[in-house]
């Protein structure tokens, strides 16, 4: 005990962090972060590819989601591990950047880390790994760009079929994969309909549960669910050819007495005049709408029963409380402008379309505007089974829409089914041989990690991954099998290009980029510090520290020397 006292007297303990702060660091911390990331990847691993499984996630509120989309699953998993959260973020960013490849990016990142683990355990400094990984990713991306095939300069018909192939590849891994050709061509038509406009919401997806998937249809224009309507609505015509359309952002409702208004009258007769004035105002508004020549009146705000009847008497169709989004899309499609006043409605602000119709779709009635002049909108009305099914179908279509759009914009594609991954892997292995030094090993590991995609595609389909991978390696090494990937139907290998398993190059480029960055980020973290959250938590921690187990202090005592060596 005397010796201990002597030590303490010589080396006073330095306390930098608040008591109760939790800090873990060093190699063990790195390895534990890698393990956490592997665990996260394991959660989405089985969803990859056309034979991937779906996940059913339900929360304590009783919401059930069935999904195959990496980003959606990761979001719902509610991951709390700080390092593993990075994987959630890259899945999300892949989703917003390119819209597909979300499972791929998570798997790649986790595999890069997994390959790095033995090196870290052997005491390799992570900066060396990071440097080699970065180099490898640049080489890989350059190679993808070199291998990508351009679809530029093809005729519209050819382009359409090429784009449909890309969309079908995306959809093949989804619940609606069985109808992928049907939906792929629908998506391509929708994307081509809106042309170069980047606003995603110009493609509306309306979900009507029930019925058959094949009952889904594309409207070259806008469609939305019939809004709430008042008596008199039934007498309005439900179909027009070449109607003029008036879009409003005002209320067409009789407001006899506002709730809190107080009017003092000396003579009861005066009351009548006030009521009359209200009626005059609304009739004036309605007259102006009618005089504009519009046959369809839409408003974001309410259209009351008086107005509904008034329009019905004049063979005009009206709908109130149309959502902002739908109204904007009608405006974009029909070439109209939303008015905030009925004074001065000139012809230019009215929209038009070839056919307007109110139609029954399943249990719902829809207002459908088709043949719109500016043609910049398209709406997919999605049918099919249960709510969860149709929600997932919508997410899948969203992926496909993004993919077609990307392919159209960047117009280069690469073979999927793990073909491009195998080819990059081979290329990096060859490159590694030209490097002397440790970097050779690291680049080799990076190359090996890329094989996770074909391996997982096989595993998920129930094929012997080792067998297929050996065949693929041999084929790619022969120099003329660059397009060979996993044949998901037979469990062998096949030319992905010939089988039309195509993906936009940008999906792969972005995935490799993001996965490498995430892996490097996680490898560069060797310490996690958790701050005590609240006073009470601090109190508790302090109490335990006084009991002789002050973790914050203990962790930090070891730090001085190491920290200095590091920086
Ligand atoms: P992600 O969320 O990463 O897009 P997916 O579940 O959509 O994951 O799977 C995409 C992978 O499946 C890609 O690597 C793609 O090449 C592959 N794939 C898609 N269709 C086929 C197919 N018919 N045959 C082989 N591989 C396919
Ligand atoms: Mg996909």
Coordinates of C-alpha atoms and ligand atoms in Angstrom, one line a residue:
X1 CA 0.0 0.0 0.0
X2 CA 2.9 2.2 0.8
X3 CA 4.2 1.7 -2.8
X4 CA 0.9 2.7 -4.3
X5 CA 0.9 5.9 -2.2
X6 CA 4.4 6.7 -3.4
X7 CA 3.4 6.3 -7.1
X8 CA 0.4 8.5 -6.7
X9 CA 2.4 11.1 -5.1
X10 CA 4.8 11.1 -8.0
X11 CA 2.3 11.0 -10.8
X12 CA -0.8 12.9 -10.0
X13 CA -3.8 11.8 -12.0
X14 CA -4.9 14.1 -14.7
X15 CA -8.6 14.4 -15.3
X16 CA -9.6 15.9 -18.7
X17 CA -13.1 14.7 -19.2
X18 CA -16.1 15.0 -17.0
X19 CA -16.7 12.2 -14.6
X20 CA -19.0 9.6 -16.1
X21 CA -17.7 10.1 -19.6
X22 CA -17.4 6.8 -21.4
X23 CA -14.4 6.5 -23.6
X24 CA -13.1 3.4 -25.4
X25 CA -10.2 3.5 -27.8
X26 CA -7.5 1.8 -29.7
X27 CA -7.4 -1.4 -31.7
X28 CA -10.2 -3.0 -29.7
X29 CA -12.4 -0.1 -30.5
X30 CA -11.7 -0.4 -34.2
X31 CA -12.4 -4.1 -34.2
X32 CA -15.6 -3.6 -32.3
X33 CA -16.8 -1.0 -34.8
X34 CA -16.0 -3.3 -37.7
X35 CA -18.0 -6.1 -36.0
X36 CA -20.9 -3.7 -35.5
X37 CA -20.9 -2.9 -39.2
X38 CA -20.7 -6.5 -40.2
X39 CA -23.8 -7.1 -38.0
X40 CA -25.7 -4.4 -39.8
X41 CA -24.7 -5.7 -43.2
X42 CA -25.9 -9.1 -42.1
X43 CA -29.3 -7.7 -41.6
X44 CA -29.7 -6.6 -45.2
X45 CA -27.5 -9.2 -46.8
X46 CA -30.2 -11.6 -47.8
X47 CA -32.2 -8.9 -49.6
X48 CA -29.7 -8.5 -52.4
X49 CA -30.7 -9.5 -55.9
X50 CA -33.6 -11.0 -57.8
X51 CA -33.8 -14.0 -55.4
X52 CA -33.3 -11.8 -52.3
X53 CA -35.7 -12.1 -49.5
X54 CA -37.8 -9.3 -48.1
X55 CA -37.9 -8.0 -44.6
X56 CA -41.0 -7.5 -42.5
X57 CA -40.4 -4.8 -40.0
X58 CA -43.0 -3.8 -37.5
X59 CA -42.8 -1.1 -34.8
X60 CA -44.5 -0.7 -31.5
X61 CA -47.2 1.4 -33.1
X62 CA -48.3 -1.6 -35.1
X63 CA -47.1 -0.3 -38.4
X64 CA -45.9 -3.1 -40.6
X65 CA -43.6 -2.6 -43.6
X66 CA -42.4 -5.2 -46.0
X67 CA -39.4 -4.1 -48.0
X68 CA -36.5 -5.2 -50.0
X69 CA -35.0 -1.8 -50.2
X70 CA -31.7 -1.4 -48.3
X71 CA -32.3 2.2 -47.4
X72 CA -35.8 1.6 -46.2
X73 CA -34.8 -1.3 -44.0
X74 CA -31.9 0.5 -42.5
X75 CA -34.0 3.5 -41.7
X76 CA -36.6 1.4 -40.0
X77 CA -34.1 -0.7 -38.0
X78 CA -33.4 2.3 -35.8
X79 CA -29.7 1.5 -35.4
X80 CA -28.1 3.1 -32.3
X81 CA -24.4 2.0 -32.7
X82 CA -22.5 5.1 -33.6
X83 CA -20.2 3.5 -36.2
X84 CA -22.9 1.4 -37.7
X85 CA -25.0 4.5 -38.2
X86 CA -22.6 5.6 -40.8
X87 CA -23.8 2.6 -42.9
X88 CA -27.3 3.8 -42.5
X89 CA -26.3 7.2 -43.8
X90 CA -24.5 5.9 -46.9
X91 CA -27.6 3.8 -47.7
X92 CA -29.7 6.9 -47.4
X93 CA -27.3 9.0 -49.5
X94 CA -27.1 6.3 -52.2
X95 CA -30.9 6.4 -52.2
X96 CA -31.1 10.1 -52.8
X97 CA -28.2 10.3 -55.1
X98 CA -29.0 7.5 -57.5
X99 CA -32.0 5.8 -56.1
X100 CA -30.8 2.2 -56.4
X101 CA -27.9 0.1 -55.1
X102 CA -28.6 0.7 -51.5
X103 CA -28.1 -2.8 -50.4
X104 CA -25.0 -3.0 -52.5
X105 CA -23.4 0.0 -50.9
X106 CA -23.9 -1.4 -47.4
X107 CA -22.6 -4.8 -48.3
X108 CA -19.5 -3.3 -50.0
X109 CA -18.6 -1.1 -47.1
X110 CA -19.0 -3.9 -44.6
X111 CA -16.9 -6.2 -46.7
X112 CA -14.1 -3.7 -47.1
X113 CA -14.1 -3.5 -43.3
X114 CA -14.2 -7.2 -42.8
X115 CA -11.2 -7.6 -45.1
X116 CA -9.4 -4.9 -43.2
X117 CA -10.0 -6.6 -39.8
X118 CA -7.2 -9.2 -39.8
X119 CA -4.7 -6.5 -40.7
X120 CA -5.9 -4.2 -37.9
X121 CA -5.7 -7.1 -35.5
X122 CA -2.2 -7.8 -36.7
X123 CA -1.3 -4.2 -35.8
X124 CA -1.3 -2.6 -39.3
X125 CA -1.8 1.1 -38.9
X126 CA -5.2 2.0 -40.3
X127 CA -3.9 5.0 -42.3
X128 CA -1.9 2.6 -44.5
X129 CA -5.1 0.7 -45.2
X130 CA -7.1 3.8 -45.8
X131 CA -4.5 5.0 -48.4
X132 CA -4.5 1.8 -50.3
X133 CA -8.3 1.6 -50.2
X134 CA -8.6 5.0 -51.6
X135 CA -6.2 4.3 -54.4
X136 CA -8.1 1.1 -55.2
X137 CA -11.4 2.9 -55.4
X138 CA -10.0 5.5 -57.8
X139 CA -8.6 2.7 -60.0
X140 CA -11.9 0.8 -59.8
X141 CA -14.0 3.9 -60.8
X142 CA -11.8 4.7 -63.7
X143 CA -12.1 1.1 -64.9
X144 CA -15.9 1.2 -64.6
X145 CA -16.0 4.3 -66.7
X146 CA -13.8 2.6 -69.3
X147 CA -15.9 -0.5 -69.4
X148 CA -19.3 1.3 -69.4
X149 CA -21.2 1.1 -72.7
X150 CA -22.9 4.2 -73.9
X151 CA -26.4 4.3 -75.2
X152 CA -26.0 7.7 -76.6
X153 CA -27.0 8.3 -80.2
X154 CA -29.5 5.4 -80.4
X155 CA -33.0 5.9 -81.9
X156 CA -35.9 6.5 -79.6
X157 CA -37.2 3.0 -80.0
X158 CA -33.8 1.4 -79.2
X159 CA -33.3 3.8 -76.3
X160 CA -36.6 2.8 -74.9
X161 CA -35.9 -0.9 -75.0
X162 CA -32.4 -0.3 -73.4
X163 CA -33.9 1.8 -70.6
X164 CA -36.6 -0.8 -70.0
X165 CA -33.8 -3.4 -69.6
X166 CA -32.3 -1.3 -66.9
X167 CA -35.6 -0.7 -65.2
X168 CA -36.3 -4.5 -65.3
X169 CA -33.0 -5.3 -63.7
X170 CA -33.9 -3.0 -60.8
X171 CA -37.4 -4.4 -60.5
X172 CA -36.3 -8.0 -60.7
X173 CA -35.3 -8.0 -57.1
X174 CA -38.6 -6.6 -55.9
X175 CA -41.9 -8.0 -54.9
X176 CA -43.3 -6.8 -58.2
X177 CA -40.5 -8.6 -60.1
X178 CA -42.9 -11.0 -61.6
X179 CA -44.4 -8.3 -63.7
X180 CA -41.1 -6.5 -64.3
X181 CA -41.5 -6.1 -68.1
X182 CA -45.0 -4.6 -67.6
X183 CA -43.8 -2.1 -65.1
X184 CA -40.5 -1.4 -66.7
X185 CA -42.1 -0.2 -69.9
X186 CA -44.6 1.8 -67.9
X187 CA -41.7 3.5 -66.0
X188 CA -39.8 4.2 -69.2
X189 CA -42.9 5.8 -70.8
X190 CA -43.5 7.9 -67.7
X191 CA -39.9 9.2 -67.5
X192 CA -39.8 9.9 -71.3
X193 CA -43.1 11.7 -71.0
X194 CA -41.7 14.3 -68.6
X195 CA -38.6 14.9 -70.7
X196 CA -35.7 16.6 -69.2
X197 CA -37.4 18.0 -66.2
X198 CA -35.7 17.0 -63.0
X199 CA -38.6 17.4 -60.6
X200 CA -39.3 13.9 -59.4
X201 CA -42.8 14.8 -58.2
X202 CA -43.9 15.4 -61.8
X203 CA -44.3 11.6 -61.9
X204 CA -47.1 10.9 -59.6
X205 CA -47.7 7.5 -58.1
X206 CA -51.2 7.0 -56.9
X207 CA -52.0 3.9 -54.9
X208 CA -55.3 2.1 -55.0
X209 CA -55.3 -1.0 -52.9
X210 CA -57.1 -4.0 -54.3
X211 CA -57.3 -5.4 -57.8
X212 CA -54.5 -6.9 -59.8
X213 CA -51.1 -5.5 -60.4
X214 CA -51.8 -5.6 -64.1
X215 CA -54.7 -3.3 -63.6
X216 CA -52.1 -0.6 -62.9
X217 CA -52.0 2.0 -65.6
X218 CA -50.1 5.1 -66.8
X219 CA -51.9 8.4 -67.4
X220 CA -50.1 10.7 -69.7
X221 CA -51.0 13.6 -67.5
X222 CA -52.4 13.9 -64.1
X223 CA -54.7 11.8 -62.0
X224 CA -55.8 12.3 -58.5
X225 CA -58.4 10.8 -56.2
X226 CA -61.8 12.5 -56.3
X227 CA -62.0 15.1 -53.6
X228 CA -64.8 15.5 -51.1
X229 CA -67.8 16.9 -52.8
X230 CA -71.2 18.5 -51.9
X231 CA -74.7 17.8 -53.1
X232 CA -75.2 18.8 -56.7
X233 CA -71.9 17.2 -57.7
X234 CA -73.7 14.2 -59.1
X235 CA -75.4 16.4 -61.7
X236 CA -72.1 17.7 -63.0
X237 CA -70.8 16.2 -66.2
X238 CA -68.0 13.8 -65.7
X239 CA -66.3 13.8 -69.0
X240 CA -65.1 16.6 -71.3
X241 CA -63.2 16.8 -74.5
X242 CA -60.7 19.7 -74.8
X243 CA -62.0 21.5 -71.7
X244 CA -60.5 24.7 -70.4
X245 CA -59.4 24.3 -66.8
X246 CA -59.4 27.0 -64.2
X247 CA -57.1 26.6 -61.2
X248 CA -57.8 28.5 -58.0
X249 CA -56.5 29.1 -54.6
X250 CA -59.6 30.6 -53.2
X251 CA -62.6 29.5 -51.3
X252 CA -65.9 29.3 -53.1
X253 CA -68.1 29.0 -50.1
X254 CA -70.9 31.1 -48.7
X255 CA -69.7 32.5 -45.4
X256 CA -72.8 33.8 -43.9
X257 CA -71.6 34.7 -40.5
X258 CA -68.0 34.4 -39.4
X259 CA -67.9 32.8 -36.1
X260 CA -66.5 35.6 -33.9
X261 CA -67.8 38.5 -35.9
X262 CA -70.1 40.8 -34.0
X263 CA -72.5 43.1 -35.9
X264 CA -74.7 45.6 -34.1
X265 CA -77.9 46.4 -35.9
X266 CA -80.5 48.9 -35.0
X267 CA -83.0 47.8 -37.5
X268 CA -83.7 44.1 -38.3
X269 CA -84.1 45.0 -41.9
X270 CA -80.4 45.8 -42.1
X271 CA -79.6 42.2 -41.4
X272 CA -81.1 41.2 -44.7
X273 CA -78.9 43.6 -46.5
X274 CA -75.8 42.0 -44.9
X275 CA -76.9 38.6 -45.9
X276 CA -77.6 39.8 -49.4
X277 CA -74.1 41.3 -49.7
X278 CA -72.6 37.9 -48.8
X279 CA -74.7 36.3 -51.5
X280 CA -73.8 38.9 -54.0
X281 CA -70.1 38.4 -53.3
X282 CA -70.2 34.7 -53.9
X283 CA -72.4 34.9 -57.0
X284 CA -70.1 37.5 -58.4
X285 CA -67.2 35.1 -57.9
X286 CA -69.1 32.2 -59.4
X287 CA -70.2 34.3 -62.4
X288 CA -66.6 35.3 -63.1
X289 CA -65.6 31.7 -63.1
X290 CA -68.3 30.8 -65.5
X291 CA -67.5 33.7 -67.8
X292 CA -63.9 32.6 -68.0
X293 CA -65.1 29.8 -70.2
X294 CA -63.6 27.1 -68.1
X295 CA -65.4 23.8 -68.0
X296 CA -63.4 22.5 -65.0
X297 CA -62.8 24.5 -61.9
X298 CA -60.3 23.2 -59.3
X299 CA -59.4 24.8 -56.1
X300 CA -57.0 24.1 -53.4
X301 CA -59.6 25.4 -50.9
X302 CA -63.1 24.4 -50.3
X303 CA -65.8 24.7 -53.0
X304 CA -69.1 24.7 -51.0
X305 CA -72.5 23.3 -51.8
X306 CA -73.8 26.6 -53.3
X307 CA -71.0 26.7 -55.7
X308 CA -71.2 23.0 -56.6
X309 CA -74.9 23.4 -57.5
X310 CA -74.3 26.6 -59.4
X311 CA -71.6 24.9 -61.5
X312 CA -73.8 21.8 -62.0
X313 CA -76.6 24.0 -63.4
X314 CA -74.1 25.3 -66.0
X315 CA -72.5 22.0 -66.9
X316 CA -69.2 22.8 -65.2
X317 CA -67.2 20.3 -63.2
X318 CA -65.6 21.4 -60.0
X319 CA -63.4 19.9 -57.3
X320 CA -62.4 21.6 -54.1
X321 CA -59.6 20.8 -51.6
X322 CA -57.3 19.5 -54.2
X323 CA -53.9 19.0 -52.6
X324 CA -51.2 21.5 -53.4
X325 CA -49.0 18.9 -55.0
X326 CA -51.8 17.7 -57.3
X327 CA -52.8 21.2 -58.2
X328 CA -49.3 22.1 -59.1
X329 CA -49.0 19.1 -61.3
X330 CA -52.2 19.9 -63.1
X331 CA -50.9 23.4 -63.6
X332 CA -47.6 22.0 -65.0
X333 CA -49.4 19.5 -67.3
X334 CA -52.2 21.6 -68.6
X335 CA -50.3 24.9 -68.9
X336 CA -52.6 26.8 -66.5
X337 CA -51.6 29.1 -63.7
X338 CA -53.1 28.9 -60.2
X339 CA -55.2 32.1 -59.6
X340 CA -55.6 33.7 -56.2
X341 CA -58.4 35.9 -57.4
X342 CA -61.3 35.5 -59.9
X343 CA -60.9 39.1 -61.1
X344 CA -59.5 39.3 -64.6
X345 CA -59.2 35.7 -65.6
X346 CA -57.6 35.9 -69.0
X347 CA -57.5 33.0 -71.4
X348 CA -53.7 32.5 -70.9
X349 CA -54.1 31.4 -67.3
X350 CA -56.5 28.6 -68.2
X351 CA -55.1 25.2 -68.7
X352 CA -56.4 22.6 -71.2
X353 CA -56.1 19.0 -71.9
X354 CA -57.5 16.6 -74.5
X355 CA -59.7 14.5 -72.2
X356 CA -60.9 15.0 -68.8
X357 CA -62.7 12.2 -67.1
X358 CA -63.8 11.1 -63.7
X359 CA -63.4 7.3 -63.6
X360 CA -63.9 4.5 -61.2
X361 CA -60.6 2.7 -60.2
X362 CA -61.3 -0.1 -57.8
X363 CA -63.2 1.4 -54.9
X364 CA -62.1 4.9 -55.7
X365 CA -63.1 7.5 -58.1
X366 CA -60.3 9.3 -59.9
X367 CA -60.1 12.6 -61.8
X368 CA -58.0 12.1 -64.8
X369 CA -56.5 14.7 -67.1
X370 CA -54.9 13.1 -70.1
X371 CA -53.4 14.3 -73.3
X372 CA -51.9 17.4 -71.7
X373 CA -50.3 19.9 -74.0
X374 CA -47.0 20.5 -72.1
X375 CA -46.9 16.8 -71.5
X376 CA -44.6 17.2 -68.6
X377 CA -46.3 15.0 -66.1
X378 CA -47.2 11.4 -65.9
X379 CA -49.1 9.5 -63.3
X380 CA -48.9 5.9 -62.5
X381 CA -52.0 4.5 -60.9
X382 CA -50.8 1.5 -58.9
X383 CA -53.1 -1.4 -58.1
X384 CA -52.7 -4.6 -56.2
X385 CA -53.3 -6.5 -53.0
X386 CA -52.7 -5.3 -49.5
X387 CA -51.5 -1.9 -48.3
X388 CA -48.0 -3.2 -47.4
X389 CA -47.7 -4.7 -50.9
X390 CA -48.6 -1.5 -52.6
X391 CA -46.3 0.6 -50.5
X392 CA -43.4 -1.6 -51.4
X393 CA -44.5 -1.5 -55.0
X394 CA -44.4 2.2 -54.9
X395 CA -40.8 2.2 -53.4
X396 CA -39.8 -0.3 -56.1
X397 CA -41.2 1.9 -58.9
X398 CA -39.4 4.9 -57.4
X399 CA -36.1 3.0 -57.7
X400 CA -36.9 2.1 -61.3
X401 CA -37.8 5.7 -62.1
X402 CA -34.6 6.9 -60.7
X403 CA -32.6 4.3 -62.6
X404 CA -34.2 5.1 -65.9
X405 CA -33.6 8.8 -65.3
X406 CA -30.0 8.2 -64.4
X407 CA -29.4 6.0 -67.4
X408 CA -31.0 8.6 -69.6
X409 CA -28.9 11.4 -68.1
X410 CA -25.6 9.6 -67.9
X411 CA -26.4 7.2 -70.7
X412 CA -23.8 4.6 -69.8
X413 CA -24.6 1.1 -68.5
X414 CA -22.6 -1.8 -67.1
X415 CA -23.4 -5.5 -66.9
X416 CA -25.0 -6.5 -63.6
X417 CA -25.3 -9.8 -61.8
X418 CA -21.9 -9.3 -60.3
X419 CA -20.2 -9.1 -63.7
X420 CA -18.7 -5.6 -63.4
X421 CA -17.7 -6.4 -59.8
X422 CA -15.8 -9.5 -60.9
X423 CA -14.1 -7.6 -63.7
X424 CA -13.0 -4.8 -61.4
X425 CA -11.8 -7.3 -58.9
X426 CA -9.7 -9.1 -61.5
X427 CA -8.3 -5.8 -62.7
X428 CA -7.3 -4.7 -59.2
X429 CA -5.6 -8.1 -58.4
X430 CA -3.6 -7.7 -61.6
X431 CA -2.7 -4.2 -60.6
X432 CA -1.7 -5.2 -57.1
X433 CA 0.9 -7.5 -58.5
X434 CA 2.7 -4.6 -59.9
X435 CA 3.1 -3.0 -56.5
X436 CA 5.9 -3.7 -54.2
X437 CA 5.2 -3.4 -50.4
X438 CA 2.3 -3.9 -48.1
X439 CA -0.1 -1.9 -50.3
X440 CA -0.2 -5.0 -52.5
X441 CA -1.9 -7.0 -49.8
X442 CA -4.4 -4.2 -49.1
X443 CA -5.4 -3.7 -52.7
X444 CA -5.7 -7.4 -53.0
X445 CA -8.1 -7.4 -50.0
X446 CA -10.1 -4.6 -51.6
X447 CA -10.4 -6.7 -54.8
X448 CA -11.5 -9.7 -52.8
X449 CA -14.2 -7.6 -51.0
X450 CA -15.8 -6.7 -54.4
X451 CA -16.6 -10.3 -54.9
X452 CA -19.2 -10.1 -52.1
X453 CA -21.8 -9.0 -54.7
X454 CA -21.8 -12.1 -56.9
X455 CA -21.3 -14.3 -53.9
X456 CA -24.3 -12.9 -52.1
X457 CA -26.4 -13.1 -55.3
X458 CA -25.6 -16.8 -55.4
X459 CA -26.1 -17.4 -51.7
X460 CA -29.5 -15.7 -51.8
X461 CA -30.6 -17.8 -54.7
X462 CA -29.5 -21.0 -53.0
X463 CA -26.6 -21.8 -55.3
X464 CA -23.1 -22.9 -54.4
X465 CA -21.3 -19.6 -54.3
X466 CA -17.8 -21.0 -54.2
X467 CA -18.5 -23.0 -57.3
X468 CA -20.0 -20.1 -59.2
X469 CA -17.3 -17.8 -58.1
X470 CA -14.6 -20.1 -59.3
X471 CA -16.2 -20.3 -62.7
X472 CA -16.5 -16.6 -62.8
X473 CA -12.9 -16.0 -61.9
X474 CA -11.7 -18.4 -64.5
X475 CA -14.0 -16.8 -67.1
X476 CA -12.9 -13.3 -66.3
X477 CA -9.2 -14.3 -66.2
X478 CA -9.5 -15.8 -69.7
X479 CA -9.8 -12.2 -70.9
X480 CA -13.0 -12.5 -72.9
X481 CA -15.5 -13.0 -70.2
X482 CA -15.7 -9.4 -68.9
X483 CA -19.5 -9.4 -69.1
X484 CA -20.0 -12.7 -67.3
X485 CA -22.0 -12.7 -64.1
X486 CA -24.2 -14.9 -62.1
X487 CA -27.0 -16.6 -64.0
X488 CA -29.8 -16.4 -61.5
X489 CA -31.9 -18.9 -63.3
X490 CA -29.6 -21.8 -63.6
X491 CA -27.0 -21.3 -60.9
X492 CA -24.3 -21.1 -63.5
X493 CA -22.6 -18.2 -65.2
X494 CA -23.9 -16.2 -68.1
X495 CA -23.2 -13.1 -70.1
X496 CA -25.1 -10.4 -68.3
X497 CA -25.1 -8.1 -71.2
X498 CA -26.6 -10.7 -73.5
X499 CA -29.2 -11.4 -70.9
X500 CA -30.0 -7.8 -70.5
X501 CA -29.1 -7.6 -66.8
X502 CA -27.9 -4.0 -67.0
X503 CA -27.3 -1.3 -64.5
X504 CA -26.5 2.4 -65.0
X505 CA -22.8 2.8 -64.5
X506 CA -23.5 5.6 -62.0
X507 CA -25.0 3.2 -59.6
X508 CA -21.8 1.2 -59.3
X509 CA -19.6 4.3 -59.3
X510 CA -21.5 5.9 -56.6
X511 CA -21.7 2.7 -54.6
X512 CA -18.0 2.1 -54.7
X513 CA -17.2 5.6 -53.9
X514 CA -19.6 5.9 -51.0
X515 CA -18.7 2.4 -49.6
X516 CA -15.0 3.2 -49.7
X517 CA -15.4 6.5 -48.0
X518 CA -17.6 5.0 -45.3
X519 CA -15.1 2.2 -44.7
X520 CA -12.2 4.7 -44.5
X521 CA -14.2 6.8 -42.1
X522 CA -14.8 3.9 -39.8
X523 CA -11.2 2.8 -40.0
X524 CA -10.0 6.3 -39.1
X525 CA -11.9 6.2 -35.8
X526 CA -10.0 4.7 -32.9
X527 CA -11.8 6.3 -30.1
X528 CA -15.4 6.8 -29.1
X529 CA -16.2 9.2 -26.3
X530 CA -19.7 9.2 -24.9
X531 CA -20.6 12.3 -22.9
X532 CA -22.8 11.9 -19.9
X533 CA -26.2 12.9 -21.0
X534 CA -27.8 14.6 -18.1
X535 CA -27.1 15.7 -14.7
X536 CA -28.6 12.6 -13.2
X537 CA -26.7 10.3 -15.4
X538 CA -23.6 12.2 -14.4
X539 CA -24.5 11.8 -10.8
X540 CA -24.8 8.1 -11.1
X541 CA -21.6 7.7 -13.0
X542 CA -19.8 9.8 -10.4
X543 CA -21.2 7.6 -7.7
X544 CA -19.8 4.5 -9.4
X545 CA -16.5 6.3 -10.0
X546 CA -16.3 7.0 -6.3
X547 CA -16.9 3.4 -5.7
X548 CA -13.6 2.8 -7.2
X549 CA -14.5 2.1 -10.9
X550 CA -14.2 5.5 -12.5
X551 CA -14.2 4.4 -16.1
X552 CA -13.6 7.9 -17.6
X553 CA -10.6 8.6 -15.5
X554 CA -9.2 5.1 -16.0
X555 CA -9.5 5.3 -19.7
X556 CA -8.0 8.6 -19.8
X557 CA -5.0 7.8 -17.7
X558 CA -3.8 5.5 -20.3
X559 CA -4.3 8.1 -23.0
X560 CA -1.5 10.6 -22.4
X561 CA 1.3 8.7 -23.8
X562 CA -0.5 7.1 -26.7
X563 CA -2.2 10.3 -27.7
X564 CA 1.2 12.0 -28.0
X565 CA 2.5 9.3 -30.1
X566 CA -0.4 9.6 -32.4
X567 CA -0.2 13.2 -33.1
Ligands
LIG1 P1 -29.8 -2.9 -54.3 O1 -30.5 -2.3 -53.2 O2 -28.3 -2.8 -54.1 O3 -30.2 -2.3 -55.6 P2 -31.0 -5.3 -55.2 O4 -31.7 -6.2 -54.3 O5 -31.8 -4.4 -56.1 O6 -30.0 -4.4 -54.4 O7 -30.0 -6.1 -56.1 C1 -29.2 -5.6 -57.1 C2 -28.3 -6.6 -57.6 O8 -29.0 -7.7 -58.3 C3 -27.4 -6.0 -58.7 O9 -26.0 -6.3 -58.4 C4 -27.9 -6.5 -60.0 O10 -26.9 -6.7 -60.9 C5 -28.4 -7.9 -59.5 N1 -29.4 -8.4 -60.4 C6 -30.6 -7.8 -60.8 N2 -31.3 -8.6 -61.7 C7 -30.5 -9.7 -61.9 C8 -30.6 -10.8 -62.7 N3 -31.7 -11.0 -63.5 N4 -29.6 -11.7 -62.7 C9 -28.5 -11.6 -62.0 N5 -28.3 -10.5 -61.2 C10 -29.3 -9.6 -61.1
LIG2 MG1 -32.0 -2.5 -56.6

